[in-house]
PDB file of C-alpha atoms and ligand atoms in Angstrom:
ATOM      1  CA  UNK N   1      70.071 -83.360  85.248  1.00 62.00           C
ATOM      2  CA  UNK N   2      72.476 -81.304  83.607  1.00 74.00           C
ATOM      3  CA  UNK N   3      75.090 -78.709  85.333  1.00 87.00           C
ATOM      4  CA  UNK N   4      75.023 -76.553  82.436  1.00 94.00           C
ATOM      5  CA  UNK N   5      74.150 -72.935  83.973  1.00 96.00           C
ATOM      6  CA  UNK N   6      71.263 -71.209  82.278  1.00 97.00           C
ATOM      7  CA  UNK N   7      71.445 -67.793  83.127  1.00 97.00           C
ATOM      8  CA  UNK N   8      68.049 -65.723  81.598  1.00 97.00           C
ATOM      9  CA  UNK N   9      68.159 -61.673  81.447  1.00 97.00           C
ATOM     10  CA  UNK N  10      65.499 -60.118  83.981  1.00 95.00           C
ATOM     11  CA  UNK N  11      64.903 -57.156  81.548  1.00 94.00           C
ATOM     12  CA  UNK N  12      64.359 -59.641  78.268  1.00 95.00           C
ATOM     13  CA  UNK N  13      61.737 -58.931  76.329  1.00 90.00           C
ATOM     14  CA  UNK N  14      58.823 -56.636  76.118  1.00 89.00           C
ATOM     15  CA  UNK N  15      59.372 -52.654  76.941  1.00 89.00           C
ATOM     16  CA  UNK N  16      56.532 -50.425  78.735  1.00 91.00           C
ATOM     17  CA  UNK N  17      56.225 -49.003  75.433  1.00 93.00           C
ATOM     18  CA  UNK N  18      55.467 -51.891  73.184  1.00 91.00           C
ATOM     19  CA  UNK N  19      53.760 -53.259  76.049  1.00 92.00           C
ATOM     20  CA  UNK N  20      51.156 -50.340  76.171  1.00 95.00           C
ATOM     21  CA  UNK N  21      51.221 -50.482  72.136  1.00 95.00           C
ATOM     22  CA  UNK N  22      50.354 -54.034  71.878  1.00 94.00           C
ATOM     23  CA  UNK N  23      47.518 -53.304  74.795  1.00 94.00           C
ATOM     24  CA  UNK N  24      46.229 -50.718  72.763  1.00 97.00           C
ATOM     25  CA  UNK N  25      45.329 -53.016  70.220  1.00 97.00           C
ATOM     26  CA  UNK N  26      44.300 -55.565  71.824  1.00 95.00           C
ATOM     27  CA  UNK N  27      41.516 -53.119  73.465  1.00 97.00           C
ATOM     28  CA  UNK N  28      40.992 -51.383  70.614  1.00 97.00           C
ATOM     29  CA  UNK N  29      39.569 -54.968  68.701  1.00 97.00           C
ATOM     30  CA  UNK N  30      36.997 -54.700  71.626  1.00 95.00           C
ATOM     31  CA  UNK N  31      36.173 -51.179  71.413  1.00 95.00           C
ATOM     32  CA  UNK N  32      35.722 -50.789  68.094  1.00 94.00           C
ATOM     33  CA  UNK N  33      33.592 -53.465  67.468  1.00 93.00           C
ATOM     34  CA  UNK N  34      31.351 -52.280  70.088  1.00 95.00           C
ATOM     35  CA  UNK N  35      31.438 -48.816  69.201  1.00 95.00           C
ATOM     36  CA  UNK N  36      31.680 -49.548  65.535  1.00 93.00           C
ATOM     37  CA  UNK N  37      34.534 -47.299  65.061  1.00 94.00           C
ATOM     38  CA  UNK N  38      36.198 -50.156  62.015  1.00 92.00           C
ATOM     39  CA  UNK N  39      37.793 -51.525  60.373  1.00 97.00           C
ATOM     40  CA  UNK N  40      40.933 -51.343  62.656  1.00 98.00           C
ATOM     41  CA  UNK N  41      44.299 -50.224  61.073  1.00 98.00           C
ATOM     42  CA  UNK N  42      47.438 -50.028  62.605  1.00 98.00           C
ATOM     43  CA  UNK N  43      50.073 -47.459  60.987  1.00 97.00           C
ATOM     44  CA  UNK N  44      53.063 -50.211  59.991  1.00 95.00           C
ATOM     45  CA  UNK N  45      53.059 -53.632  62.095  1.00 93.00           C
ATOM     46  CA  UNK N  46      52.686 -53.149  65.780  1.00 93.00           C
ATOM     47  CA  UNK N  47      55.791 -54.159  66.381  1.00 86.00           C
ATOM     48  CA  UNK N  48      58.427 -55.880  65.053  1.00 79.00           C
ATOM     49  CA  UNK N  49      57.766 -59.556  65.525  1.00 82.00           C
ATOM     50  CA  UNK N  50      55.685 -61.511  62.910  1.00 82.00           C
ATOM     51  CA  UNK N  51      53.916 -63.974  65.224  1.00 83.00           C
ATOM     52  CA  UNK N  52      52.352 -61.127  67.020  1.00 89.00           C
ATOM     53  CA  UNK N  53      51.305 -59.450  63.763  1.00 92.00           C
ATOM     54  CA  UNK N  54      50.029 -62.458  62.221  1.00 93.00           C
ATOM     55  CA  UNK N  55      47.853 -63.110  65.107  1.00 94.00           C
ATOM     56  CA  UNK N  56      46.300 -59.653  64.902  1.00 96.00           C
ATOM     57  CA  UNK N  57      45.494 -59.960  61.521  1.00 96.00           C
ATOM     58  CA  UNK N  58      43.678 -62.831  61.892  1.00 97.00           C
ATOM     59  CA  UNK N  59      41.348 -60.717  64.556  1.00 96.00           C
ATOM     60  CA  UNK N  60      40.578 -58.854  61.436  1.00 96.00           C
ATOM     61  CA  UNK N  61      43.648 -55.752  62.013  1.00 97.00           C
ATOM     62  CA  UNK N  62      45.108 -54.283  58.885  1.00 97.00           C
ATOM     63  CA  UNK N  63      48.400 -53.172  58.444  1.00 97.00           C
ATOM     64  CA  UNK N  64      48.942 -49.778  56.561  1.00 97.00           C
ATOM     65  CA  UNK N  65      52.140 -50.336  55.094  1.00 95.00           C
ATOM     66  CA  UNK N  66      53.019 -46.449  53.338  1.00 95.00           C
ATOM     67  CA  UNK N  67      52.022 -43.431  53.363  1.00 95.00           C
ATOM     68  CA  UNK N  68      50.411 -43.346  49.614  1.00 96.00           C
ATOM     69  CA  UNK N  69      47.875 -46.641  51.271  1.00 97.00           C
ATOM     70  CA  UNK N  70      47.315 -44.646  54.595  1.00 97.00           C
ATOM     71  CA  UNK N  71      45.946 -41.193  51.713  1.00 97.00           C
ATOM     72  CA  UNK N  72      43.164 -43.860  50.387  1.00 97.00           C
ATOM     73  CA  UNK N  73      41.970 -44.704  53.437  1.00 97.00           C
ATOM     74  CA  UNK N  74      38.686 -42.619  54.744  1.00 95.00           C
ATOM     75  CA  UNK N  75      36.889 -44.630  57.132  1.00 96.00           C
ATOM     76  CA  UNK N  76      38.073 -46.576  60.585  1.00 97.00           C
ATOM     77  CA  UNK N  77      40.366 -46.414  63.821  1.00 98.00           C
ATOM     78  CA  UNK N  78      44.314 -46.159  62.980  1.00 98.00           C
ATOM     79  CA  UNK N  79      46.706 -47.267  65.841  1.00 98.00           C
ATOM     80  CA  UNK N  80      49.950 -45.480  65.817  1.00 98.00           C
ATOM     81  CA  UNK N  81      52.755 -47.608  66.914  1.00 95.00           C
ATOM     82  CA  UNK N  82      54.946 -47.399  69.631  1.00 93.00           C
ATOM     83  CA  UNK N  83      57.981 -45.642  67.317  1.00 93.00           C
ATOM     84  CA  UNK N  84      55.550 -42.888  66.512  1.00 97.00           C
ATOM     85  CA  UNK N  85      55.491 -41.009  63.365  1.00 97.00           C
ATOM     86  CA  UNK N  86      55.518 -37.854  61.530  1.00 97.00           C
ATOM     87  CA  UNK N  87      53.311 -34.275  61.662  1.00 97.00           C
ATOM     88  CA  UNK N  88      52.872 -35.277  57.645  1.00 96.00           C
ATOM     89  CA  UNK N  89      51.056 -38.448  58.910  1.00 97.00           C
ATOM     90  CA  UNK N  90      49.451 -36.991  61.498  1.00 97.00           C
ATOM     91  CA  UNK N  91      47.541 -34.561  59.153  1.00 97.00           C
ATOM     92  CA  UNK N  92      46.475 -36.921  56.819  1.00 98.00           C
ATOM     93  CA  UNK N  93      45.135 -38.965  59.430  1.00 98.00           C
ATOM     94  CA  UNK N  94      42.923 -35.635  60.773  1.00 97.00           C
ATOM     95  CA  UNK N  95      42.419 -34.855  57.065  1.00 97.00           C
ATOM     96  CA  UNK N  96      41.108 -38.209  56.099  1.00 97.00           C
ATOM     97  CA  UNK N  97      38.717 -38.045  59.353  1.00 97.00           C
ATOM     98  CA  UNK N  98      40.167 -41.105  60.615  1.00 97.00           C
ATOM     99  CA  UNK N  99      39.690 -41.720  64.570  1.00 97.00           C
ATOM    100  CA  UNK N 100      43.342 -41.956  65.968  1.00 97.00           C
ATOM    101  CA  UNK N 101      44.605 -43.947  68.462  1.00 98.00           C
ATOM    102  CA  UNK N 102      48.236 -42.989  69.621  1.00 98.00           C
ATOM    103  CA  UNK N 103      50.408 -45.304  71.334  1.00 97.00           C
ATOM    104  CA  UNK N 104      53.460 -43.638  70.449  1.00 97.00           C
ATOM    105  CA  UNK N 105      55.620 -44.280  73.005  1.00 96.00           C
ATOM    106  CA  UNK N 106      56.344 -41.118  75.721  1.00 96.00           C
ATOM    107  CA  UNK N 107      59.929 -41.118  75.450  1.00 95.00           C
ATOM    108  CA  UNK N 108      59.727 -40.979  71.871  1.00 97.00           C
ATOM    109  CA  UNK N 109      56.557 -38.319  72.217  1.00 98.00           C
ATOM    110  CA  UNK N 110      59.110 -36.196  74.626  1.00 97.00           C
ATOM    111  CA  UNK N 111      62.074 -36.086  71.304  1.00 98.00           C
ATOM    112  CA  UNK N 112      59.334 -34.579  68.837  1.00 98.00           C
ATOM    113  CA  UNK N 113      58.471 -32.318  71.338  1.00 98.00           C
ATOM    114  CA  UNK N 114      62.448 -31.543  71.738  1.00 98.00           C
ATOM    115  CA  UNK N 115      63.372 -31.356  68.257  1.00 98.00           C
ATOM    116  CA  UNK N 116      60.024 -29.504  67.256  1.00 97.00           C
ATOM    117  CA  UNK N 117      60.789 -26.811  69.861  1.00 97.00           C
ATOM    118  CA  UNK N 118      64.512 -26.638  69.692  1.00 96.00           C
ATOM    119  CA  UNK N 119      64.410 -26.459  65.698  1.00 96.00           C
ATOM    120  CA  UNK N 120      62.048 -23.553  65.971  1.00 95.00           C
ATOM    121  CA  UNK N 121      64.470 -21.939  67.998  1.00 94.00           C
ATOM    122  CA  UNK N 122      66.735 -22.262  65.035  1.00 93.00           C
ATOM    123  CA  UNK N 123      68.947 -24.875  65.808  1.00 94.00           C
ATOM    124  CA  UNK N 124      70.299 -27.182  63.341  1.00 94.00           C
ATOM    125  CA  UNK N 125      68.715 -30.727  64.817  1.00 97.00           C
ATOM    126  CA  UNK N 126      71.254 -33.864  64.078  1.00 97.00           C
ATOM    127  CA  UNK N 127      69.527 -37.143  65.122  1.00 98.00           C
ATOM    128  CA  UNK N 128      72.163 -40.227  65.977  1.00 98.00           C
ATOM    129  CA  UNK N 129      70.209 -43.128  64.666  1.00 97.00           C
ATOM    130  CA  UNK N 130      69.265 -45.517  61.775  1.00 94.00           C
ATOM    131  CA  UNK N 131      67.950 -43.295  58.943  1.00 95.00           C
ATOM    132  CA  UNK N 132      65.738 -45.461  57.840  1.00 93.00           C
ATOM    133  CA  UNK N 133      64.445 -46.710  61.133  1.00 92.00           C
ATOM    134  CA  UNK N 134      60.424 -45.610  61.521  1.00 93.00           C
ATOM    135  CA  UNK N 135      60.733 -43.717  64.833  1.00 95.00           C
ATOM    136  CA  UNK N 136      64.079 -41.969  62.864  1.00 97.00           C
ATOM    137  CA  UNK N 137      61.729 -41.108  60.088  1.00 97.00           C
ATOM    138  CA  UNK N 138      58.887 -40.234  62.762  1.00 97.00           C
ATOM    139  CA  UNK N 139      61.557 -38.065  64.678  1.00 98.00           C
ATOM    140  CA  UNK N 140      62.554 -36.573  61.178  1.00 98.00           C
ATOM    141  CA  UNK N 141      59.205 -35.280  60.639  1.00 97.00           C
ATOM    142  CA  UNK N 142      58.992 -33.166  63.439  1.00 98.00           C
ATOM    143  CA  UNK N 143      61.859 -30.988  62.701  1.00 96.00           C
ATOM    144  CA  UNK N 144      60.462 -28.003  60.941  1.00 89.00           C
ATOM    145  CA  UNK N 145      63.944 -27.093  59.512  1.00 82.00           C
ATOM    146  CA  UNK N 146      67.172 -28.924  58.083  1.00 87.00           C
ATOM    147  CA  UNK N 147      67.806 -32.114  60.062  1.00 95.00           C
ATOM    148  CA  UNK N 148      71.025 -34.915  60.082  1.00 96.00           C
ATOM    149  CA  UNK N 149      70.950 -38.020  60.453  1.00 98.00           C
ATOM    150  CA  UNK N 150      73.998 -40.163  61.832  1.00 97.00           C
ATOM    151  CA  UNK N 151      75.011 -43.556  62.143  1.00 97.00           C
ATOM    152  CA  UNK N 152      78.430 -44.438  61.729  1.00 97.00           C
ATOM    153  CA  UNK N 153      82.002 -42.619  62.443  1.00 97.00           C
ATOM    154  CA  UNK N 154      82.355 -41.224  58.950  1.00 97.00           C
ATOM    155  CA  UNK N 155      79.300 -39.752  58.994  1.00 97.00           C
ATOM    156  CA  UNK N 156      80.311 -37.639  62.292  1.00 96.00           C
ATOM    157  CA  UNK N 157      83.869 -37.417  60.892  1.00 95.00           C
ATOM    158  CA  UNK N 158      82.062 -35.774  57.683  1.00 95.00           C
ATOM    159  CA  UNK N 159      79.552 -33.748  59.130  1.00 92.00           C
ATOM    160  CA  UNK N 160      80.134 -29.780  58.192  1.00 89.00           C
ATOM    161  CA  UNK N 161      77.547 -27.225  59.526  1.00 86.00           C
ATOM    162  CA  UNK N 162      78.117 -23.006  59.248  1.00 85.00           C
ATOM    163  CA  UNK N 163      79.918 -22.694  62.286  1.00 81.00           C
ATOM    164  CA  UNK N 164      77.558 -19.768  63.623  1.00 83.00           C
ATOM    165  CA  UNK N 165      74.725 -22.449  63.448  1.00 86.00           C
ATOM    166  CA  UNK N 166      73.561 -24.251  66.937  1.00 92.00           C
ATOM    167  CA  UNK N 167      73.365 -27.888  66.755  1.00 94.00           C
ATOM    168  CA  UNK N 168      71.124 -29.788  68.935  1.00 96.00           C
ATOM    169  CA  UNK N 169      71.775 -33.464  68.945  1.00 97.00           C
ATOM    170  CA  UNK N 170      68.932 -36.262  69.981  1.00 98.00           C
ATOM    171  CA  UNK N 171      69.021 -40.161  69.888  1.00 97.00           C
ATOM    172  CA  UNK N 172      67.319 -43.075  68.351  1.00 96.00           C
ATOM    173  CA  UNK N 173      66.197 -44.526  71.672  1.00 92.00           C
ATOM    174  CA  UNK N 174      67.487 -47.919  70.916  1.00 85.00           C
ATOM    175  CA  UNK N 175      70.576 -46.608  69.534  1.00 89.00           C
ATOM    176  CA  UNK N 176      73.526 -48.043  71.266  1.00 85.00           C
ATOM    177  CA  UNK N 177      74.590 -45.816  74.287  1.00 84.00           C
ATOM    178  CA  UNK N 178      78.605 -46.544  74.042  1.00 89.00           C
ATOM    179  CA  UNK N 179      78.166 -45.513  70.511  1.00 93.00           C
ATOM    180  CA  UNK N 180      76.756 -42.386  71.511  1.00 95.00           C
ATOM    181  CA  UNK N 181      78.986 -40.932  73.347  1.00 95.00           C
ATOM    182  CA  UNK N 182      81.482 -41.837  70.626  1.00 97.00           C
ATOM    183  CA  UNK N 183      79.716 -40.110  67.823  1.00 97.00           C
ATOM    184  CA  UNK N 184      78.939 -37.168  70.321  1.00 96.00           C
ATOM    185  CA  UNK N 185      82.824 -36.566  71.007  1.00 95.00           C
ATOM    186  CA  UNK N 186      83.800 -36.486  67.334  1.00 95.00           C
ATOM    187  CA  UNK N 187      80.944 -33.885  66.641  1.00 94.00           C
ATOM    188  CA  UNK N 188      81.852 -31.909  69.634  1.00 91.00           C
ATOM    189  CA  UNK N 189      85.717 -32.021  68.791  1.00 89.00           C
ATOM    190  CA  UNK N 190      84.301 -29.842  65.954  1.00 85.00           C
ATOM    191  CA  UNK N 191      83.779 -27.364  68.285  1.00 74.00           C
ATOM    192  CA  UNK N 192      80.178 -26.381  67.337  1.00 73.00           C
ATOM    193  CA  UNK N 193      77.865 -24.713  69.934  1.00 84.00           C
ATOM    194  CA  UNK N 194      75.994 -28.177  71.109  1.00 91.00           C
ATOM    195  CA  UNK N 195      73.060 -29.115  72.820  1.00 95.00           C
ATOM    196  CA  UNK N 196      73.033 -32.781  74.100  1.00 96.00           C
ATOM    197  CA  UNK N 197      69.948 -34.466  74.538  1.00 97.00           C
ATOM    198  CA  UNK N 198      70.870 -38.121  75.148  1.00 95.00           C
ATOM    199  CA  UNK N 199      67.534 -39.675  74.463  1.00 95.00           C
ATOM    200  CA  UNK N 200      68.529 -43.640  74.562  1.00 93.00           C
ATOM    201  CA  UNK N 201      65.326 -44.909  76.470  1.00 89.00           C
ATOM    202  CA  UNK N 202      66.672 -46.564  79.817  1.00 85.00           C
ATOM    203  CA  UNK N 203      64.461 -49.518  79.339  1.00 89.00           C
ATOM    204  CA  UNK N 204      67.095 -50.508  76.478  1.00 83.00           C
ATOM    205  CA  UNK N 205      70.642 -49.370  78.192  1.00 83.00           C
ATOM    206  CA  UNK N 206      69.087 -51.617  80.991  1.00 91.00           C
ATOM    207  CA  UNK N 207      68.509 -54.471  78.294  1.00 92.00           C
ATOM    208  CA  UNK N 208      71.761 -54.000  76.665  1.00 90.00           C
ATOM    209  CA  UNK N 209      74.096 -53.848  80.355  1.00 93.00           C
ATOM    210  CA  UNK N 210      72.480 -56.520  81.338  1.00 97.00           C
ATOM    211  CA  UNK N 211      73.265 -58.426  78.421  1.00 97.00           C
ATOM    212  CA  UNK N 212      76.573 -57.585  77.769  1.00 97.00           C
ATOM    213  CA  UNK N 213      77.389 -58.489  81.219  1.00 98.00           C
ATOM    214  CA  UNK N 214      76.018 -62.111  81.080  1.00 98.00           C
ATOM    215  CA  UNK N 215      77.354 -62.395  77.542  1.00 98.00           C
ATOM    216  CA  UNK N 216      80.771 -61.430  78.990  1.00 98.00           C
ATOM    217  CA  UNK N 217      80.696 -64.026  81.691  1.00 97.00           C
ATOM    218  CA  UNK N 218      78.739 -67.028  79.714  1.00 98.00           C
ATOM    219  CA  UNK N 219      80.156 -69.971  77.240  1.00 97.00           C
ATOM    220  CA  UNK N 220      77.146 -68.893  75.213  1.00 98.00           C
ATOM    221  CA  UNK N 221      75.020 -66.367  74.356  1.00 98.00           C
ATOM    222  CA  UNK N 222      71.558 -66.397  72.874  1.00 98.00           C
ATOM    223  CA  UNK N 223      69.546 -63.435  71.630  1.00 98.00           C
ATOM    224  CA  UNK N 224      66.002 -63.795  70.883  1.00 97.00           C
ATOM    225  CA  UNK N 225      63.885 -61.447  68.834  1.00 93.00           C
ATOM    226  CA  UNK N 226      62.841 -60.514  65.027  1.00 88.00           C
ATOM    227  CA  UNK N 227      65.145 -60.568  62.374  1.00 87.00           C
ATOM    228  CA  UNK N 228      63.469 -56.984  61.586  1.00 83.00           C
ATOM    229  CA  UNK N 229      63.670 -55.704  65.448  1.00 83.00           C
ATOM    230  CA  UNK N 230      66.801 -52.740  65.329  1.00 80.00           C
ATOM    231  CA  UNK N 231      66.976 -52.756  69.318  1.00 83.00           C
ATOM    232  CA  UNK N 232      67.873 -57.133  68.797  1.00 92.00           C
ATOM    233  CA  UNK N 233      70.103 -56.851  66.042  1.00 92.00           C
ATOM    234  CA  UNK N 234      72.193 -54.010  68.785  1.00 89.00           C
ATOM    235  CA  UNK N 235      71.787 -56.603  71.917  1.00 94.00           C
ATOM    236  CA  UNK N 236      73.139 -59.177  69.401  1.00 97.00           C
ATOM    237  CA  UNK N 237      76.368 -56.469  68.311  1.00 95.00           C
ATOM    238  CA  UNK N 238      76.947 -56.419  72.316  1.00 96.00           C
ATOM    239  CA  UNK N 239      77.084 -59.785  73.105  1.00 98.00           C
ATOM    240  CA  UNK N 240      78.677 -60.999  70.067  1.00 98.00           C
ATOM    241  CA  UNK N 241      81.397 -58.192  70.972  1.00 98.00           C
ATOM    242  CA  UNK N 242      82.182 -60.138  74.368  1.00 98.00           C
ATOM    243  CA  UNK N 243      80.984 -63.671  73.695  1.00 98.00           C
ATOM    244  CA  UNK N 244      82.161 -65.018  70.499  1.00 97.00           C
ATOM    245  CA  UNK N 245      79.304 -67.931  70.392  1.00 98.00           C
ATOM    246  CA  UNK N 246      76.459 -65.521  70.396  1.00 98.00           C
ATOM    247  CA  UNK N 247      73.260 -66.916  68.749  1.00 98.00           C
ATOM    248  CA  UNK N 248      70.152 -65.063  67.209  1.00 98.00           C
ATOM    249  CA  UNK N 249      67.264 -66.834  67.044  1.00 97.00           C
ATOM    250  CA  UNK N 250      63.410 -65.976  66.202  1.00 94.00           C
ATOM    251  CA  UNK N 251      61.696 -68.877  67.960  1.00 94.00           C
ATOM    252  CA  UNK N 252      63.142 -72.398  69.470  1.00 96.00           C
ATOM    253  CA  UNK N 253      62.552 -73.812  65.508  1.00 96.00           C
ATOM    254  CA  UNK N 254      66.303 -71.492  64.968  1.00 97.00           C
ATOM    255  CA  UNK N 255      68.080 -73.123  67.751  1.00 97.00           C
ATOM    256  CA  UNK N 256      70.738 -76.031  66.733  1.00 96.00           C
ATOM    257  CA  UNK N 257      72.240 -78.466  68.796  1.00 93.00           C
ATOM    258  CA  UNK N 258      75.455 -77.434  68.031  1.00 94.00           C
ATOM    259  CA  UNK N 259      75.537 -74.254  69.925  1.00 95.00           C
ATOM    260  CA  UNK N 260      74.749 -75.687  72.714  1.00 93.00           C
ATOM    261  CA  UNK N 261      77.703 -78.253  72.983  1.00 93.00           C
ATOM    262  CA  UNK N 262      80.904 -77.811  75.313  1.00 93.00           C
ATOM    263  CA  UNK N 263      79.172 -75.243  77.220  1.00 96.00           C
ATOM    264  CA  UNK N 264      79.125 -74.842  81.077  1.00 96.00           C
ATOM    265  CA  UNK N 265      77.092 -71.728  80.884  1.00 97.00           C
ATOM    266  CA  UNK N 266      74.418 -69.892  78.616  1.00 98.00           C
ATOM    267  CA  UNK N 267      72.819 -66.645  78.727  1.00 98.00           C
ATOM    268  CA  UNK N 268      69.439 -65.283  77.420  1.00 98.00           C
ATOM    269  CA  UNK N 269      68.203 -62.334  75.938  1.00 98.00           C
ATOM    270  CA  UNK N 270      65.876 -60.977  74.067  1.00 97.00           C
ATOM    271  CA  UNK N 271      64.559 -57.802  72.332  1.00 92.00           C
ATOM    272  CA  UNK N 272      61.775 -55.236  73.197  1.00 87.00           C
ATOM    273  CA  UNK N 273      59.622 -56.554  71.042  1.00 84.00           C
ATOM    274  CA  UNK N 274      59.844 -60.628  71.737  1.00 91.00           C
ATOM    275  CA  UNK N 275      56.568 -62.158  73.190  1.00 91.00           C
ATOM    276  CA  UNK N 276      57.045 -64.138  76.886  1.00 90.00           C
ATOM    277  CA  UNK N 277      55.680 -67.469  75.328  1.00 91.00           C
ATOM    278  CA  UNK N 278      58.612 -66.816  73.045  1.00 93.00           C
ATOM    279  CA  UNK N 279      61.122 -66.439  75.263  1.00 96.00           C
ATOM    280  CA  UNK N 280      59.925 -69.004  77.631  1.00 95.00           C
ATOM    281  CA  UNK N 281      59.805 -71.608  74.656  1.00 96.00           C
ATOM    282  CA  UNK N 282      63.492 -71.022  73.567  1.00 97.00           C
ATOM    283  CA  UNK N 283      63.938 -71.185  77.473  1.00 96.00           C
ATOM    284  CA  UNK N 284      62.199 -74.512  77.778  1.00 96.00           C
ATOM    285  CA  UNK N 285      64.331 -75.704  74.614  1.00 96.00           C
ATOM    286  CA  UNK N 286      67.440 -74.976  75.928  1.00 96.00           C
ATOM    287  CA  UNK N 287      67.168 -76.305  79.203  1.00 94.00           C
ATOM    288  CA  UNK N 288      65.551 -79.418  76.831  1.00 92.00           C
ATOM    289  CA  UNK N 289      68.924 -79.681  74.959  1.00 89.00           C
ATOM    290  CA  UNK N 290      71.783 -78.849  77.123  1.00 85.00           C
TER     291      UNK N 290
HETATM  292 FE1  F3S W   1      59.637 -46.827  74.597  1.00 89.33          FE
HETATM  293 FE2  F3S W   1      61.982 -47.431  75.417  1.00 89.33          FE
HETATM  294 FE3  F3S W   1      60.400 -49.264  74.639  1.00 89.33          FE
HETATM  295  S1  F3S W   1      61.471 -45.765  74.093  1.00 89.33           S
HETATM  296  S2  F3S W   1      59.139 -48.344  73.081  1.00 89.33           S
HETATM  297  S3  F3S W   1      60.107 -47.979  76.435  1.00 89.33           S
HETATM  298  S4  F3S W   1      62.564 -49.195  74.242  1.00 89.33           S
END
């Protein structure tokens, strides 16, 4: 037996959110077949992981890919995903007389609400996020007036709003909480009248702590999860930033010998949206190989 130590993250893997998403559908394949509410859409995949779309699909769920497919739809159930979306796809969903089933997730429910209210108020709503991220676009689309999007340090360094104009600032809630604070100081520094609403979901500071601090104390570092999944491609930026032989992988098939040689120690993550038979598979690999 090997004395290679194989440490695997507690809070790796699915969220309450995409958890109650990919329920929904699940119990919505049921439902409407019985109540004969099809066929059975879901607004953009599920989630972010192709082996859990793929098997969906095959139960006979279509994916809506845009907004110009969702118009030309005008009969059946449509699942919103966990990132949510806009009051522009909202109304064409009512329009169309589609039957909606929403399992947006309630932290990302609770920044419409913000930004919807707090814009209406006036204030000038900057979001700190990937712009083209779907719950960023979702978030985007409930800010009646002008909104701003941020990423990166020039884009806060940039940034140039009336003075006499309120900000209130919101997060992506997988946007990286370090990075957050950062982008929040250089705004602030411009001395505009701020509102802070840190809106990083705790479920992915947890994920991202916990990783960084087995990454930091590991020979190696594997990260499990879509290539497509934003919140994985962040727990890989962490690790990576501590633990120089940090590894992404999609399933076992990614993992290569290689990585695993000269190691004492390995750590495991993976992303909100990565499926427990695929975690425990790369698990069962590992402790296979090392
Ligand atoms: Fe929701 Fe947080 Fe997951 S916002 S979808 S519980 S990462």
């Amino acid at each position: 037996m090997s004395d290679v130590q194989i440490i695997m993250a507690e809070s790796a893997g699915f969220c309450f959110g995409v958890k109650r998403a990919v329920d929904t559908v699940y119990q919505e394949i049921t439902r409407c077949a019985e109540e004969g509410r099809g066929p059975l859409y879901t607004y953009g995949p599920i989630i972010h992981n192709e082996q859990v779309v793929s098997y969906f699909e095959k139960q006979g769920v279509k994916v809506i890919k845009s907004v110009n497919e969702l118009r030309s739809v005008r009969k059946g159930t449509v699942i919103i995903r966990s990132h949510g979306v806009s009051k522009e796809i909202c109304t064409i969903l009512d329009q169309n007389g589609l039957h909606t089933v929403d399992a947006t997730c309630p932290f990302v429910k609770k920044i419409h609400r913000i930004v919807e209210k707090e814009s209406s108020n006036g204030k000038r709503i900057i979001i700190i996020g990937n712009n083209s991220h779907p719950e960023v676009e979702g978030i985007r689309g409930w800010c009646g007036g002008d909104v701003t999007v941020i990423e990166t340090q020039e884009e806060a360094e940039s940034l140039r709003i009336p003075e006499d104009r309120e900000i209130c600032i919101v997060s992506q809630t997988t946007f990286n909480s370090n990075k957050f604070k950062d982008l929040v100081e250089i705004i602030r520094k411009k001395r505009y009248d701020i509102l802070v609403l840190n809106t990083i979901c705790n479920a992915t500071e947890e994920r991202q702590n916990e990783a960084r601090t087995i990454a930091a104390r590991t020979d190696a570092m594997i990260v499990i999860g879509d290539d497509r999944s934003s919140n994985t491609q962040k727990l890989f930026e962490i690790c990576k930033a501590v633990c120089r032989r940090t590894y992404h992988v999609q399933t076992a098939a990614d993992l290569q010998p290689a990585w695993l040689m000269d190691i004492r120690s390995i750590g495991i993550t993976a992303g909100a949206s990565t499926p427990n038979n695929i975690i425990e598979e790369v698990q069962n690999n590992v402790r296979l190989n090392v």
